[in-house]
Short mmCIF file of C-alpha atoms in Angstrom, two decimals:
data_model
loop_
_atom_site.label_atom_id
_atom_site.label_comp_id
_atom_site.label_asym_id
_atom_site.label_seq_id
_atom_site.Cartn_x
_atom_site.Cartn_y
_atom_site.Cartn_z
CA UNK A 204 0.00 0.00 0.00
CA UNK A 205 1.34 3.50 -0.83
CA UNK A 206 0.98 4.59 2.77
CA UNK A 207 2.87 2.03 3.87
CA UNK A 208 5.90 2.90 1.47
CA UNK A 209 5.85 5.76 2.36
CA UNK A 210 6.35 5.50 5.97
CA UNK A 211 8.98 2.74 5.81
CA UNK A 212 10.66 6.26 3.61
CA UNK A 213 10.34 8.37 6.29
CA UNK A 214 11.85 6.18 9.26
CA UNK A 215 14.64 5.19 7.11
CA UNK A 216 15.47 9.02 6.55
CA UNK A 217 14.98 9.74 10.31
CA UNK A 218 17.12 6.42 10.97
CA UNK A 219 19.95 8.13 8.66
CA UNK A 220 19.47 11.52 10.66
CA UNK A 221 19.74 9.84 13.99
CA UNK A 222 23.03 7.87 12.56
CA UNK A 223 24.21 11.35 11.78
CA UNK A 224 23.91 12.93 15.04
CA UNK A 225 25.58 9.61 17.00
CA UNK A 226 21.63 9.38 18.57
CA UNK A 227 20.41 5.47 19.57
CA UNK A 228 17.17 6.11 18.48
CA UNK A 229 13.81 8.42 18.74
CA UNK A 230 10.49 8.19 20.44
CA UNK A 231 7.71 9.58 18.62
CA UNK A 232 4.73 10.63 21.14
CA UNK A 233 2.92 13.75 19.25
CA UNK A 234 -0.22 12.32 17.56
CA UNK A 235 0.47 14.33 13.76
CA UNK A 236 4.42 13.07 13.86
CA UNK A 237 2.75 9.79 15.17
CA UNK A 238 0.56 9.31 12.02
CA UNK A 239 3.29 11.04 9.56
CA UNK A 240 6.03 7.86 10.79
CA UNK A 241 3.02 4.96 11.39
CA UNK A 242 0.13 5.86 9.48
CA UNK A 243 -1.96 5.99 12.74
CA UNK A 244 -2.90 8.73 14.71
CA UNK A 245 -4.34 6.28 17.59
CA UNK A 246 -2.58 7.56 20.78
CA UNK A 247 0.78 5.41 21.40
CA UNK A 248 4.51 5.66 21.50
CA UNK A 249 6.77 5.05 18.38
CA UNK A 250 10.12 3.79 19.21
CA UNK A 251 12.80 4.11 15.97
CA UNK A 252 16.07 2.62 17.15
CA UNK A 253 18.62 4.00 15.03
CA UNK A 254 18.90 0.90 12.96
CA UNK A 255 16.61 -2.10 12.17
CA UNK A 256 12.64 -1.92 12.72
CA UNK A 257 10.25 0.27 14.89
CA UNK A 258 8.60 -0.98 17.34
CA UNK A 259 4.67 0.82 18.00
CA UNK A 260 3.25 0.80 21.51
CA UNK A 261 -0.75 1.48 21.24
CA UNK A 262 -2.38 2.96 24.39
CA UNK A 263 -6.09 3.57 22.67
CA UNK A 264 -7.46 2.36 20.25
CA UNK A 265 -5.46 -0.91 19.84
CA UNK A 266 -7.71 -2.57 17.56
CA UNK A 267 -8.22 0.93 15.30
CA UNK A 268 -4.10 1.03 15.13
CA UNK A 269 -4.37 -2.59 14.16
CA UNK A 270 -6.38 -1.68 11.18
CA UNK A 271 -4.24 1.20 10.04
CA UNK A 272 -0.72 1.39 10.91
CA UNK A 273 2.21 0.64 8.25
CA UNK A 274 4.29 -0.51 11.64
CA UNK A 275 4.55 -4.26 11.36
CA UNK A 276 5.80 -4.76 15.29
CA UNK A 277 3.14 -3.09 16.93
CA UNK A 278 1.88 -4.02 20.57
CA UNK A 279 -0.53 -2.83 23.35
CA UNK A 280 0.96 -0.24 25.43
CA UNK A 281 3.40 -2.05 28.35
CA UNK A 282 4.14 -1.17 31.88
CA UNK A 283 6.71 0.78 33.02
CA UNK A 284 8.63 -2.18 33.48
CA UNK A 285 8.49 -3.58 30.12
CA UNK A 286 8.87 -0.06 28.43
CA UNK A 287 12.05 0.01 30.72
CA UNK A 288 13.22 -3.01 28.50
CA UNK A 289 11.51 -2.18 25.27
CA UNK A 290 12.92 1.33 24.69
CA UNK A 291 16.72 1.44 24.74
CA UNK A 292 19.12 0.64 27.24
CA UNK A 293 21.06 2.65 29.77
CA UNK A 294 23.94 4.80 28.65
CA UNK A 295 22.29 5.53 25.34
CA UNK A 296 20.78 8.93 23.65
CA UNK A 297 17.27 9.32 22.39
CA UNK A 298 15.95 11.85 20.31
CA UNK A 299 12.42 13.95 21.54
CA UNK A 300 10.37 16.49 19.93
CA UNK A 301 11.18 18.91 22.80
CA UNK A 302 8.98 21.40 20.77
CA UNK A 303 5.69 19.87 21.68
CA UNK A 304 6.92 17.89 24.45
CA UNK A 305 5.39 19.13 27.98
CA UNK A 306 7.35 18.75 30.81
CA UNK A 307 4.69 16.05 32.74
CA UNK A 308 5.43 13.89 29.89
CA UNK A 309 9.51 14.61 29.79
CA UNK A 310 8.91 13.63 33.40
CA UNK A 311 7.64 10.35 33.07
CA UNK A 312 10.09 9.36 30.38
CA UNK A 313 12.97 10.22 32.64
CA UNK A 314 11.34 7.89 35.52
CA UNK A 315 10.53 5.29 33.54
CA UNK A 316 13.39 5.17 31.48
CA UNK A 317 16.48 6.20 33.65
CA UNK A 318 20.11 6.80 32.18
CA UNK A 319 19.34 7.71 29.29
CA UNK A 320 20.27 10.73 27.65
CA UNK A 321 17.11 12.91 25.76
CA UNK A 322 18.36 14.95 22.95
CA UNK A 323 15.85 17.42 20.96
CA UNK A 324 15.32 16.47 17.54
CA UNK A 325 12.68 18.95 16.85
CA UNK A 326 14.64 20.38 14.07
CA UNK A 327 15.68 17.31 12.73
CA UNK A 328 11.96 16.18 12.49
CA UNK A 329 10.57 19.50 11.04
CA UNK A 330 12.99 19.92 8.22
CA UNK A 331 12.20 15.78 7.36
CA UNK A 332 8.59 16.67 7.25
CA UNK A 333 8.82 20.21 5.30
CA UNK A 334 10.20 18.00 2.22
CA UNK A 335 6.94 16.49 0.60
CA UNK A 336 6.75 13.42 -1.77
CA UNK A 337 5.13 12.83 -4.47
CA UNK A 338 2.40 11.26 -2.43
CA UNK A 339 2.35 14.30 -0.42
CA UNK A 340 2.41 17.11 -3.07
CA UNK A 341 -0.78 15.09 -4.62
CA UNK A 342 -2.56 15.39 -1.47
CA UNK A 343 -2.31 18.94 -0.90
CA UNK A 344 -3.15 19.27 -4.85
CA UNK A 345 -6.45 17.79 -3.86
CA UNK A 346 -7.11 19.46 -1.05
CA UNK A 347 -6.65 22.52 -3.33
CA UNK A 348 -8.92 21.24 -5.34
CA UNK A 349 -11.46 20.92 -3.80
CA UNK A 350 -11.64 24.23 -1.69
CA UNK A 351 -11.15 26.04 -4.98
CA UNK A 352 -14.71 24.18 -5.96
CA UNK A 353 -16.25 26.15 -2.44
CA UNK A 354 -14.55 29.34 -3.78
CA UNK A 355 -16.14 29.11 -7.12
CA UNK A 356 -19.52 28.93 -5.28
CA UNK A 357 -19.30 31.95 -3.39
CA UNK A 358 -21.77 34.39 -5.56
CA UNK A 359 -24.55 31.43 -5.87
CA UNK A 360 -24.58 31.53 -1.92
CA UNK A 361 -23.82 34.98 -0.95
CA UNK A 362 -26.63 37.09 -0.36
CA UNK A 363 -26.57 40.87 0.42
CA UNK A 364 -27.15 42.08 4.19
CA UNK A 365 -25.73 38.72 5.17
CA UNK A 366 -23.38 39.18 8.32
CA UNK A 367 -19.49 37.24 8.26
CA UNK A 368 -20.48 34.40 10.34
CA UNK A 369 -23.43 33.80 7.80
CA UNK A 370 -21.65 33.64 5.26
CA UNK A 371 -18.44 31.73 6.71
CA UNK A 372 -20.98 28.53 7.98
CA UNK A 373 -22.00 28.17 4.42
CA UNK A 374 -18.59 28.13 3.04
CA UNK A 375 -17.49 25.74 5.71
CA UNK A 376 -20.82 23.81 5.41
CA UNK A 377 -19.96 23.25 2.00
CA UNK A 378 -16.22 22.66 2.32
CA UNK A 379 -17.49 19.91 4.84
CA UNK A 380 -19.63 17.88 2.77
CA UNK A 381 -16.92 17.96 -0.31
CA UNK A 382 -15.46 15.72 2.61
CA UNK A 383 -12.44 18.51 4.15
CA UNK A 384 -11.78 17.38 7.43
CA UNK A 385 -11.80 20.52 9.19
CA UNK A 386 -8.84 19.26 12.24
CA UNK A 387 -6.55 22.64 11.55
CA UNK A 388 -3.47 21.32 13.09
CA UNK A 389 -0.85 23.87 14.28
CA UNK A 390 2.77 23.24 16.39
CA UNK A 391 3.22 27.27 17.37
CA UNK A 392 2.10 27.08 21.38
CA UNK A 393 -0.94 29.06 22.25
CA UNK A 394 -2.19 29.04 18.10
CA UNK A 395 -5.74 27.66 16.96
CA UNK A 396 -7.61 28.16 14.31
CA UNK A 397 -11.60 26.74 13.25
CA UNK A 398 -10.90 25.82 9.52
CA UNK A 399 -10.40 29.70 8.45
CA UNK A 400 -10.80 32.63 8.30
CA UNK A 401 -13.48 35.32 7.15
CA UNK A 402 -14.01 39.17 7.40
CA UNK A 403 -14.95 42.41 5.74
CA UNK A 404 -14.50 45.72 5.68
CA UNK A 405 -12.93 46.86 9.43
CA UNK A 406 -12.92 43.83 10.78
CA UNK A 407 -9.98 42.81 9.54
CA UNK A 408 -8.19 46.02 11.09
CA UNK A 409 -8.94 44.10 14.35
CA UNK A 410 -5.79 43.11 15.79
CA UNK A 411 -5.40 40.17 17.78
CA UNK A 412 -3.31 36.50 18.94
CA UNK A 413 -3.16 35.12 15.57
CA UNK A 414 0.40 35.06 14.26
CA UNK A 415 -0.92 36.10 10.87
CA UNK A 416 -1.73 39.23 8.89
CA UNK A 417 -5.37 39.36 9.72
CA UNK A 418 -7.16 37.81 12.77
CA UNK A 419 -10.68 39.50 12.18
CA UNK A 420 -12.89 40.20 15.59
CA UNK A 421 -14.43 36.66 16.35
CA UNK A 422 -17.42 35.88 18.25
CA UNK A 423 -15.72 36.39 21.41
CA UNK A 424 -13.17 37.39 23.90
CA UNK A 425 -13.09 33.68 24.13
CA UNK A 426 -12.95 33.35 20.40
CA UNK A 427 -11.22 36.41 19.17
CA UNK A 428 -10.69 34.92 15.77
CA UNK A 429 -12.23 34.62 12.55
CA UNK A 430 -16.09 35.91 11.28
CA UNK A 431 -18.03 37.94 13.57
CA UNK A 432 -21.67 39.22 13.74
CA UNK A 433 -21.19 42.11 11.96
CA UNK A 434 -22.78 42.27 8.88
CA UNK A 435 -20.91 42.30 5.27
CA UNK A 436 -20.85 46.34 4.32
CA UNK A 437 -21.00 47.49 0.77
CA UNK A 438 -18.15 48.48 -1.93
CA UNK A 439 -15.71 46.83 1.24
CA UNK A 440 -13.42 44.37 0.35
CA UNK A 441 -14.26 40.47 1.89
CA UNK A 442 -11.36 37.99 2.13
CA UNK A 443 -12.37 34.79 2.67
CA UNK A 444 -9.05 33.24 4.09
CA UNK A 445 -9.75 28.88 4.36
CA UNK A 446 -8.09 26.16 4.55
CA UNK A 447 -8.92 22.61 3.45
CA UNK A 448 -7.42 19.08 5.10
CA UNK A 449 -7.52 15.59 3.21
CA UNK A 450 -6.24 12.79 4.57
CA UNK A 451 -4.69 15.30 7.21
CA UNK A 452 -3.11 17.21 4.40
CA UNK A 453 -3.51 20.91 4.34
CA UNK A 454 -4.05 23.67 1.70
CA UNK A 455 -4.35 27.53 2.58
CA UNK A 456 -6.26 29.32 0.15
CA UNK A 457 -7.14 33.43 0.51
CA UNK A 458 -9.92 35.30 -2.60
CA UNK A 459 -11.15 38.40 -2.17
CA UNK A 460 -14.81 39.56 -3.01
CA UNK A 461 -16.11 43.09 -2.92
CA UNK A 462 -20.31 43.82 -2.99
CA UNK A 463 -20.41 46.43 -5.32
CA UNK A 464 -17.75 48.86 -6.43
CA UNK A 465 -13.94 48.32 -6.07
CA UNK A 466 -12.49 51.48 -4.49
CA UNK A 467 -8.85 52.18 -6.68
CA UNK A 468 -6.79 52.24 -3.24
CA UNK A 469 -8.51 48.58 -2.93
CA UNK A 470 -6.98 47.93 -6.46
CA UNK A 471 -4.11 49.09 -6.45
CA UNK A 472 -3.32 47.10 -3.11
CA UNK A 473 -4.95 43.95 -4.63
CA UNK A 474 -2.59 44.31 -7.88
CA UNK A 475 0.49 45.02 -5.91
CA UNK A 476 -0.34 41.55 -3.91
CA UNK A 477 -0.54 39.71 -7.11
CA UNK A 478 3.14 41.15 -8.14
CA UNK A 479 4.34 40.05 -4.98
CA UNK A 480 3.23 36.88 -6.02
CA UNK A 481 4.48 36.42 -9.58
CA UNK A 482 7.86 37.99 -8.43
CA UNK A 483 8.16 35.44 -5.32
CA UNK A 484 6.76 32.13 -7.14
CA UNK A 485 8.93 32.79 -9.93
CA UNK A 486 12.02 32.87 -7.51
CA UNK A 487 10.85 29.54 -5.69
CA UNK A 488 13.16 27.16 -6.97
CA UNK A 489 16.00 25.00 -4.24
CA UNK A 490 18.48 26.95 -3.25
CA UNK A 491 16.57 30.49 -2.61
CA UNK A 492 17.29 31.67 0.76
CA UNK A 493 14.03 31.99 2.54
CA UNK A 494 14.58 35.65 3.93
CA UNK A 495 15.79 36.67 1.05
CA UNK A 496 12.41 36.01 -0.89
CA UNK A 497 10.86 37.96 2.21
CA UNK A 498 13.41 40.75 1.52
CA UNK A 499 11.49 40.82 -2.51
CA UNK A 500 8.50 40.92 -1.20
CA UNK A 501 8.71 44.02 1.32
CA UNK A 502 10.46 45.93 -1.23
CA UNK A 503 7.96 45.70 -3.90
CA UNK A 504 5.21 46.67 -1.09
CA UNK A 505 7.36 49.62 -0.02
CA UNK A 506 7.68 50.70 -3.59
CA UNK A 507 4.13 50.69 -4.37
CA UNK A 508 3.27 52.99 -0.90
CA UNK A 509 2.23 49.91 0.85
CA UNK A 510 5.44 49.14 3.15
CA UNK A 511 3.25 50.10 6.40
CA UNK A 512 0.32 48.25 6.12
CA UNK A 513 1.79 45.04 4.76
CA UNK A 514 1.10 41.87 6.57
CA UNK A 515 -0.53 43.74 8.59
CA UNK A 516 -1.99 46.31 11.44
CA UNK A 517 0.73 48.91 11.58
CA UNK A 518 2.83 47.97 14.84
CA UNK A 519 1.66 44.54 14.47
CA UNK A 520 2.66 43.71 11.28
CA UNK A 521 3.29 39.33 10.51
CA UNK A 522 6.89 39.47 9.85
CA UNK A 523 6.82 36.52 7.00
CA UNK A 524 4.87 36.32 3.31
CA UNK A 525 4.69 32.86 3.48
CA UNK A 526 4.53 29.77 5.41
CA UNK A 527 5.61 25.93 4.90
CA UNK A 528 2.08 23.36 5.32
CA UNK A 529 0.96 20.07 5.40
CA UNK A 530 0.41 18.20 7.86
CA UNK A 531 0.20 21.08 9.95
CA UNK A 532 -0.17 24.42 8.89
CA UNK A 533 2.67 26.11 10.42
CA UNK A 534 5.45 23.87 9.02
CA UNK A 535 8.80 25.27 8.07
CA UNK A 536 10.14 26.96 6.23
CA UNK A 537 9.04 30.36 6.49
CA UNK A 538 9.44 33.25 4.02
CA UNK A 539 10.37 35.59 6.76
CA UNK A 540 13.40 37.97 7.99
CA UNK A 541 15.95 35.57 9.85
CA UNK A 542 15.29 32.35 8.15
CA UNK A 543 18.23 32.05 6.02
CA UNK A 544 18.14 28.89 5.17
CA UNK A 545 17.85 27.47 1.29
CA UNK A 546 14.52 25.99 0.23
CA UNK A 547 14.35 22.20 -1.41
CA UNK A 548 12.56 20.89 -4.25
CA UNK A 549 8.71 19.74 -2.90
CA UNK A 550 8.64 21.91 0.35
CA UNK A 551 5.02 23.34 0.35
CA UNK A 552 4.33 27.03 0.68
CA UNK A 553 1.33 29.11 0.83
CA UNK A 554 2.82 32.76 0.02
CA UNK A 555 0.27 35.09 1.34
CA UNK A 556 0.83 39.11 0.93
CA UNK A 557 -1.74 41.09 2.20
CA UNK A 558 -2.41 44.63 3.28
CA UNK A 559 -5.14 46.23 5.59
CA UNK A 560 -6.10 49.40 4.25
CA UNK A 561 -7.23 51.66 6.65
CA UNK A 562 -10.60 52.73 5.84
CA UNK A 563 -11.20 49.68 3.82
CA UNK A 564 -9.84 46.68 5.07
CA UNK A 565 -8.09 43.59 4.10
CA UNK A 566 -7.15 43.48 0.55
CA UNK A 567 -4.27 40.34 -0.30
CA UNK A 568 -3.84 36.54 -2.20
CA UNK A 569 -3.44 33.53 -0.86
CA UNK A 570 -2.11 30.21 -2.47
CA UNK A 571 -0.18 27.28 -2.06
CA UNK A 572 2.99 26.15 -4.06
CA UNK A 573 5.89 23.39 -4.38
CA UNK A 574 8.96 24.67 -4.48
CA UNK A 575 10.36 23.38 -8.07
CA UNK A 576 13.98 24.15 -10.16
CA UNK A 577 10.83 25.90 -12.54
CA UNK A 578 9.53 27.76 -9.83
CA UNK A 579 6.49 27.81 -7.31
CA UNK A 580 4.11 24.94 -9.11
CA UNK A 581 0.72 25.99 -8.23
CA UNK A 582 -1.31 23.57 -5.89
CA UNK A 583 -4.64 25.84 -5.60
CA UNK A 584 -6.35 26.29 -8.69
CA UNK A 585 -8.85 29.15 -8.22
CA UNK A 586 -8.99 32.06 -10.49
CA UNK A 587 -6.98 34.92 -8.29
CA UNK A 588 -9.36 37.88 -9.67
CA UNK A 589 -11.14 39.80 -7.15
CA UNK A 590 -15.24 38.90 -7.77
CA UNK A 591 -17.47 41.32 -7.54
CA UNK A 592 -20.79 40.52 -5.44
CA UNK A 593 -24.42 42.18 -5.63
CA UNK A 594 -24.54 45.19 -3.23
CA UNK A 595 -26.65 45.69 -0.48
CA UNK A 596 -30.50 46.07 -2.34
CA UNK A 597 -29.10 44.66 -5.43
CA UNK A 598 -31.31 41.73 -6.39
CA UNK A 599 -28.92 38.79 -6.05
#
């Protein structure tokens, strides 16, 4: 089965990176890294020794791991005892994902496995992941897809006087029954997100938690993200800002719709985003250094009179056009100042420049890419224009 292939890949390249760094092996406890090694996401423990096979220790659901998991050695989770002799031996290093680690579980792993060294191999494990197969590039291609389908339906289900959260549960009530799976999983501490994203007009001047460009008001101090009550203004820009997940796989998608008239500061914003784009995608090939593709796109916004409202609220700017997904949506790398690292062929990126306008609101693209020796290859096939929607009174 392809799955399977695929994860007997990805431990073999972790096995060569733990070889590398003179580690005896890795435990894999964080349910996504879980199911990207074992093809499970049932709640266990994946031991990969540093050579020969894994061995995968099932808390709940046993017989669900049973029916999914490309681990041939799998068992039901031991005692403390057992794991003592199952995982390791004294004297010897083992690699963690201290990045989504918490200390209770560090803790445990010390008591019930004592002498051993933990080493963080959070890096190691990101930069594995940000490099997508084929397999992996074709999953995200369909999760694009399909949400471009729920984009293209927009003006059949928008109505005028409608209010963001009206208009955001049909979008996601649609995106739903094409089968997305709505889990938006995210590493960053403290970040969340309920499928997406959509807001109009000043809303999207709301600042807010979200490491984004635009976090929009929510429904509450308890939800301070996303579509509000407020309801969708004439002649003001709308970005609807969603995601889509497929077999766990994640595309991140941004169009923006205006009821009525386009204002010319609104275009001019919208056509500087799109320049941004073609300038950025046509320098994603291996080898660009990620800040330096950051570096383009700033300039071109601070040549077009944009520099301080892009990526954001002034003060509060995002400081990165574009982020690695799949998986997850925050995976590396990041087209952002600092990360000067070179990209590889098949990392996924959705490049995202926006700008909040004051007085109008959130004007911007979003779409996702492989990096490629040709350039960004496109992985989100809706039209970028700007549609225009019937104004309030309008019949629709």
């Amino acid at each position: 089965m392809a799955l399977k292939t695929e994860c007997q890949v990805r431990i073999a390249n972790l096995q060569q990176q733990l070889q590398r760094k003179e580690l005896d092996g890795a435990l894999i406890l964080y349910p996504i890294d879980l199911y990207y090694f074992a093809g499970t996401r049932q709640n266990g423990m994946l031991w990969v020794p540093q050579s020969g096979e894994p061995l995968l220790l099932i808390r709940k659901s046993l017989t669900r791991a049973r029916q999914e998991s490309c681990i041939d050695d799998l068992r039901p989770f031991p005692s403390s005892r057992q794991l003592t002799e199952l995982v390791g031996r004294p004297g010897q290093r083992i690699g963690l994902t201290c990045d989504v680690l918490p200390i209770a579980q560090l803790d445990y792993l010390k008591k019930v496995l004592p002498e051993r060294e933990f080493v963080d191999i959070s890096g190691i494990n990101r930069n594995l992941r940000s490099v997508k197969s084929p397999f992996e590039v074709e999953k995200i291609r369909h999760a694009g897809e399909q949400l471009s389908k729920v984009f293209a339906q927009v003006p059949d289900f928008y109505q005028p006087g409608m209010r963001e959260v009206d208009l955001a549960a049909e979008f996601e009530c649609r995106s739903r029954k094409l089968g997305s799976e709505g889990y938006v999983r995210m590493r960053a501490y403290n970040q969340e997100l309920f499928q997406g994203l959509l807001v109009a007009g000043g809303s999207a001047n709301q600042p807010g938690f979200f490491d984004g460009a635009v976090t929009g008001c929510g429904l509450s101090a308890a939800s301070p993200h996303g579509a509000s009550t407020a309801v969708i203004r004439p002649d003001m820009p709308l970005m609807v800002d969603y995601t889509a997940v497929y077999d766990g796989y994640i595309v991140d998608m941004s169009r923006i719709f205006v009821p009525g008239s386009i204002h010319p500061d609104v275009q001019h914003a919208f056509d500087t985003a799109l320049e941004i784009q073609r300038q950025v995608i046509a320098a994603l090939r291996p080898g660009a250094i990620a800040s330096e593709l950051f570096d383009l796109a700033s300039s071109i916004a601070a040549e077009a009179g944009l520099g301080e409202c892009f990526m954001g609220v002034p003060g509060e700017q995002a400081k990165f056009v574009g982020h690695g997904v799949g998986l997850e949506l925050d995976e590396m790398p990041v087209l952002a100042k600092g990360f000067d690292v070179p990209l590889q062929q098949n990392q996924t990126i959705a490049i995202e420049p926006k700008f909040l306008l004051d007085g109008h609101g959130v004007v911007g693209i979003e779409n996702t890419w492989a990096v490629d020796p040709e350039g960004g290859i496109r992985l989100s096939p809706a039209d970028d224009r700007i549609v225009t929607l019937p104004a309030q009174g309008e019949p629709s």
